[in-house]
CSV table of C-alpha atoms in Angstrom, one decimal:
chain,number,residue,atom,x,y,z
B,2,UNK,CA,-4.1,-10.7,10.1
B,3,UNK,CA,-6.6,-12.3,7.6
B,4,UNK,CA,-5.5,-14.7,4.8
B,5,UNK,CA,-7.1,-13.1,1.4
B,6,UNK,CA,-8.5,-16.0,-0.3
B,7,UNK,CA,-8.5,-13.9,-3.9
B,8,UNK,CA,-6.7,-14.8,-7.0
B,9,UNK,CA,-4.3,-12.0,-8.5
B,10,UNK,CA,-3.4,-12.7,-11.8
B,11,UNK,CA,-0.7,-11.2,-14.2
B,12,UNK,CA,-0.9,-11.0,-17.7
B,13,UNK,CA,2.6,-9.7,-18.8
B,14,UNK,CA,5.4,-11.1,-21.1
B,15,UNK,CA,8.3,-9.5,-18.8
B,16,UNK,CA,9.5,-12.9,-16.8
B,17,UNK,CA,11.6,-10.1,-14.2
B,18,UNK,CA,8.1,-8.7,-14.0
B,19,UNK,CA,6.9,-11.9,-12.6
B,20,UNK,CA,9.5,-13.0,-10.6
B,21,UNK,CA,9.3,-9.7,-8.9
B,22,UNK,CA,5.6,-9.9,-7.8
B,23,UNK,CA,6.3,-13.2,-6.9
B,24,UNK,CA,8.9,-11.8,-4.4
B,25,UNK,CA,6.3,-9.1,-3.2
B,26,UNK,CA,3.9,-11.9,-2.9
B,27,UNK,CA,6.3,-13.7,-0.1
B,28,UNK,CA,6.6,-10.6,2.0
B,29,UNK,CA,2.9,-9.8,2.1
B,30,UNK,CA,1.4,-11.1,5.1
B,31,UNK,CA,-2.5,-11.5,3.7
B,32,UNK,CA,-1.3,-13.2,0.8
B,33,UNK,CA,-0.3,-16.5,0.2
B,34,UNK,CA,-1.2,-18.0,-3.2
B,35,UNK,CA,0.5,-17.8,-6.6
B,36,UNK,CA,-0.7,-15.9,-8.8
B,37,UNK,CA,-2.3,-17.1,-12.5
B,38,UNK,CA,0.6,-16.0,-14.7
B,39,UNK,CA,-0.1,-15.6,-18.8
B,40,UNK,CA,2.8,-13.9,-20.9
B,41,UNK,CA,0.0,-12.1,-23.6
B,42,UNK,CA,-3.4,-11.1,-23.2
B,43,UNK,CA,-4.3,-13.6,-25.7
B,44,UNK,CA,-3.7,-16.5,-23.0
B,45,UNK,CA,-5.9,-14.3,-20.6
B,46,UNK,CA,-8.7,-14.3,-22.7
B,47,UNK,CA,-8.4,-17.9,-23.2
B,48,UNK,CA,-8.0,-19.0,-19.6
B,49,UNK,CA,-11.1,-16.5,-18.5
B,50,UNK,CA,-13.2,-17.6,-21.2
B,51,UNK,CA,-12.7,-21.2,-20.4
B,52,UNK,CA,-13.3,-20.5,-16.7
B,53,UNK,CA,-16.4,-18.1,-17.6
B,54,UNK,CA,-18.7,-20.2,-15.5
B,55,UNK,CA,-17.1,-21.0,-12.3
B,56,UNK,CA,-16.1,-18.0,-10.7
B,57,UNK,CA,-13.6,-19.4,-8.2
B,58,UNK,CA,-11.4,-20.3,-11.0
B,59,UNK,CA,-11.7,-16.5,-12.2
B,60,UNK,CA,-9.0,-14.1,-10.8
B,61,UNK,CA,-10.1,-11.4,-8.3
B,62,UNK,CA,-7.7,-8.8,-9.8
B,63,UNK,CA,-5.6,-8.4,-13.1
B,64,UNK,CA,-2.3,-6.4,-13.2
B,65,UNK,CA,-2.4,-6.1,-17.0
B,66,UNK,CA,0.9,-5.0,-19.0
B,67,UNK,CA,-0.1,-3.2,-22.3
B,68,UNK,CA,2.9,-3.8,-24.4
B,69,UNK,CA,3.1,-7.4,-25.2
B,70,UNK,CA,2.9,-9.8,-28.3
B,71,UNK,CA,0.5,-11.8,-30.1
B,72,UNK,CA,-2.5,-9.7,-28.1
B,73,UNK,CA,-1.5,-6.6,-26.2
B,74,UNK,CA,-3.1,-4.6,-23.0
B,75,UNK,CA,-4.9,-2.9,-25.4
B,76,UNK,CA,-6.5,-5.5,-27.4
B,77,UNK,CA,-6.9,-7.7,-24.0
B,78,UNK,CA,-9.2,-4.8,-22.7
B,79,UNK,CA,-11.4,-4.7,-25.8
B,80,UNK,CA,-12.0,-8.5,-25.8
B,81,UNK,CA,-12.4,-8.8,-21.8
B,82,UNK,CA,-15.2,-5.3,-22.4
B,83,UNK,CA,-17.4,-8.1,-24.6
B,84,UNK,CA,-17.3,-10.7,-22.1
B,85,UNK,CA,-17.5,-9.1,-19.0
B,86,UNK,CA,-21.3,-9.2,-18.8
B,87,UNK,CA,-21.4,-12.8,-19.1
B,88,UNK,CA,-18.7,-13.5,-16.3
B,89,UNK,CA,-20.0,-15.0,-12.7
B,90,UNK,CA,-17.6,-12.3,-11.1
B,91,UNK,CA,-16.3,-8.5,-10.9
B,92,UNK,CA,-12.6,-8.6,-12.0
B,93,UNK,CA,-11.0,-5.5,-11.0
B,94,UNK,CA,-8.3,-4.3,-13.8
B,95,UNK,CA,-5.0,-2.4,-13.5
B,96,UNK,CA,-2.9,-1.6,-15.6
B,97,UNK,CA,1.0,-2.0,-14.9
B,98,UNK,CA,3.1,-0.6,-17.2
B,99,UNK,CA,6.4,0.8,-17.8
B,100,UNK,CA,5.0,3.6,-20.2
B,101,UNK,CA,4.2,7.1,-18.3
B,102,UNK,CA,3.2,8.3,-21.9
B,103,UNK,CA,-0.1,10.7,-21.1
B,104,UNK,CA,-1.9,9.1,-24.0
B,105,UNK,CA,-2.2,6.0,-22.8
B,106,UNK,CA,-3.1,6.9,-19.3
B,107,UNK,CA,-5.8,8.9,-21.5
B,108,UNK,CA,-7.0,6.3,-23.6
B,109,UNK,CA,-6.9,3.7,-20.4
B,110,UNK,CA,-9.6,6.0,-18.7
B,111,UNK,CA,-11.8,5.2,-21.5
B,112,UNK,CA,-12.2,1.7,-20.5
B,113,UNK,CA,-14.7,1.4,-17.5
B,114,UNK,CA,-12.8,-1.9,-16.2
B,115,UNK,CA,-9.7,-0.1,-15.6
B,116,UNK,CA,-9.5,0.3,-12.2
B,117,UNK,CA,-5.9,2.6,-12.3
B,118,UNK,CA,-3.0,2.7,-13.8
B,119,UNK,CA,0.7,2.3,-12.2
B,120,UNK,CA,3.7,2.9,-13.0
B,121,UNK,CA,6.2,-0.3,-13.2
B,122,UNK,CA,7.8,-1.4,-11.1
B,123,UNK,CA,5.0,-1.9,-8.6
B,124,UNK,CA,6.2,-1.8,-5.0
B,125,UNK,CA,4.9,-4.1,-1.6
B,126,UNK,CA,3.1,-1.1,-0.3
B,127,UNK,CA,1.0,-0.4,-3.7
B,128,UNK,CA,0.5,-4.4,-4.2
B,129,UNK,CA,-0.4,-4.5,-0.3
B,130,UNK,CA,-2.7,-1.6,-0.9
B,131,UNK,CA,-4.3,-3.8,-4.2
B,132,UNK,CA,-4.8,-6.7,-2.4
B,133,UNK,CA,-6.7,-5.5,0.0
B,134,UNK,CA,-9.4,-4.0,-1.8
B,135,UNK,CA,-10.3,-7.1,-3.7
């Protein structure tokens, strides 16, 4: 099998969260890099903004949390909507949370970035299934 050279990246403040895609990482065969980590979408923003220009450093995919401090999903999504334009490369967003409340799976459709939105905790067959598309 092929070694995917793309950059996953989680923006989450939930450590267990990390550790466990971390594990899923390890089992996944096409997959063999660690991921960018940021604990609040304001760190995101920061680290994409700074990287803006060189899209190698950019991540390939985002597995977004939306309840988080300092900047959460949602505020994340409206800064990433302004600079998208101006990035060197398509970053496909999903969003990973533990809510299944209908109104945010609602108001997530209204961004055009989203790509879907899961249900935590994400399993090796659904971050298989992501990491493949990229």
């Amino acid at each position: 099998m092929t070694e995917n050279k793309h950059t996953l990246c989680i923006v989450d403040d939930d450590i267990i969260h990390h550790f466990i895609i971390r594990k899923l990482i390890k089992n996944i065969e096409i997959y063999n890099k660690e991921p960018l980590v940021f604990s609040n979408g304001e760190e995101a923003i920061t680290f994409i903004k700074s990287a803006s220009q060189t899209s190698y450093e950019l991540p390939d995919l985002i597995l977004l949390d939306l309840n988080m401090p300092i900047m959460d999903g949602w505020q994340f999504l409206d800064e990433f909507s302004s600079i998208a334009p101006t990035l060197l490369k398509h970053i496909r967003i999903y969003i990973l949370s533990s809510s299944d409340n209908p109104e945010d799976i609602e108001r997530a459709k209204e961004y055009e970035k989203i790509c879907d939105y899961l249900i935590k905790p994400i399993n090796e067959l659904q971050l298989t299934s992501l990491l493949r598309v990229v």
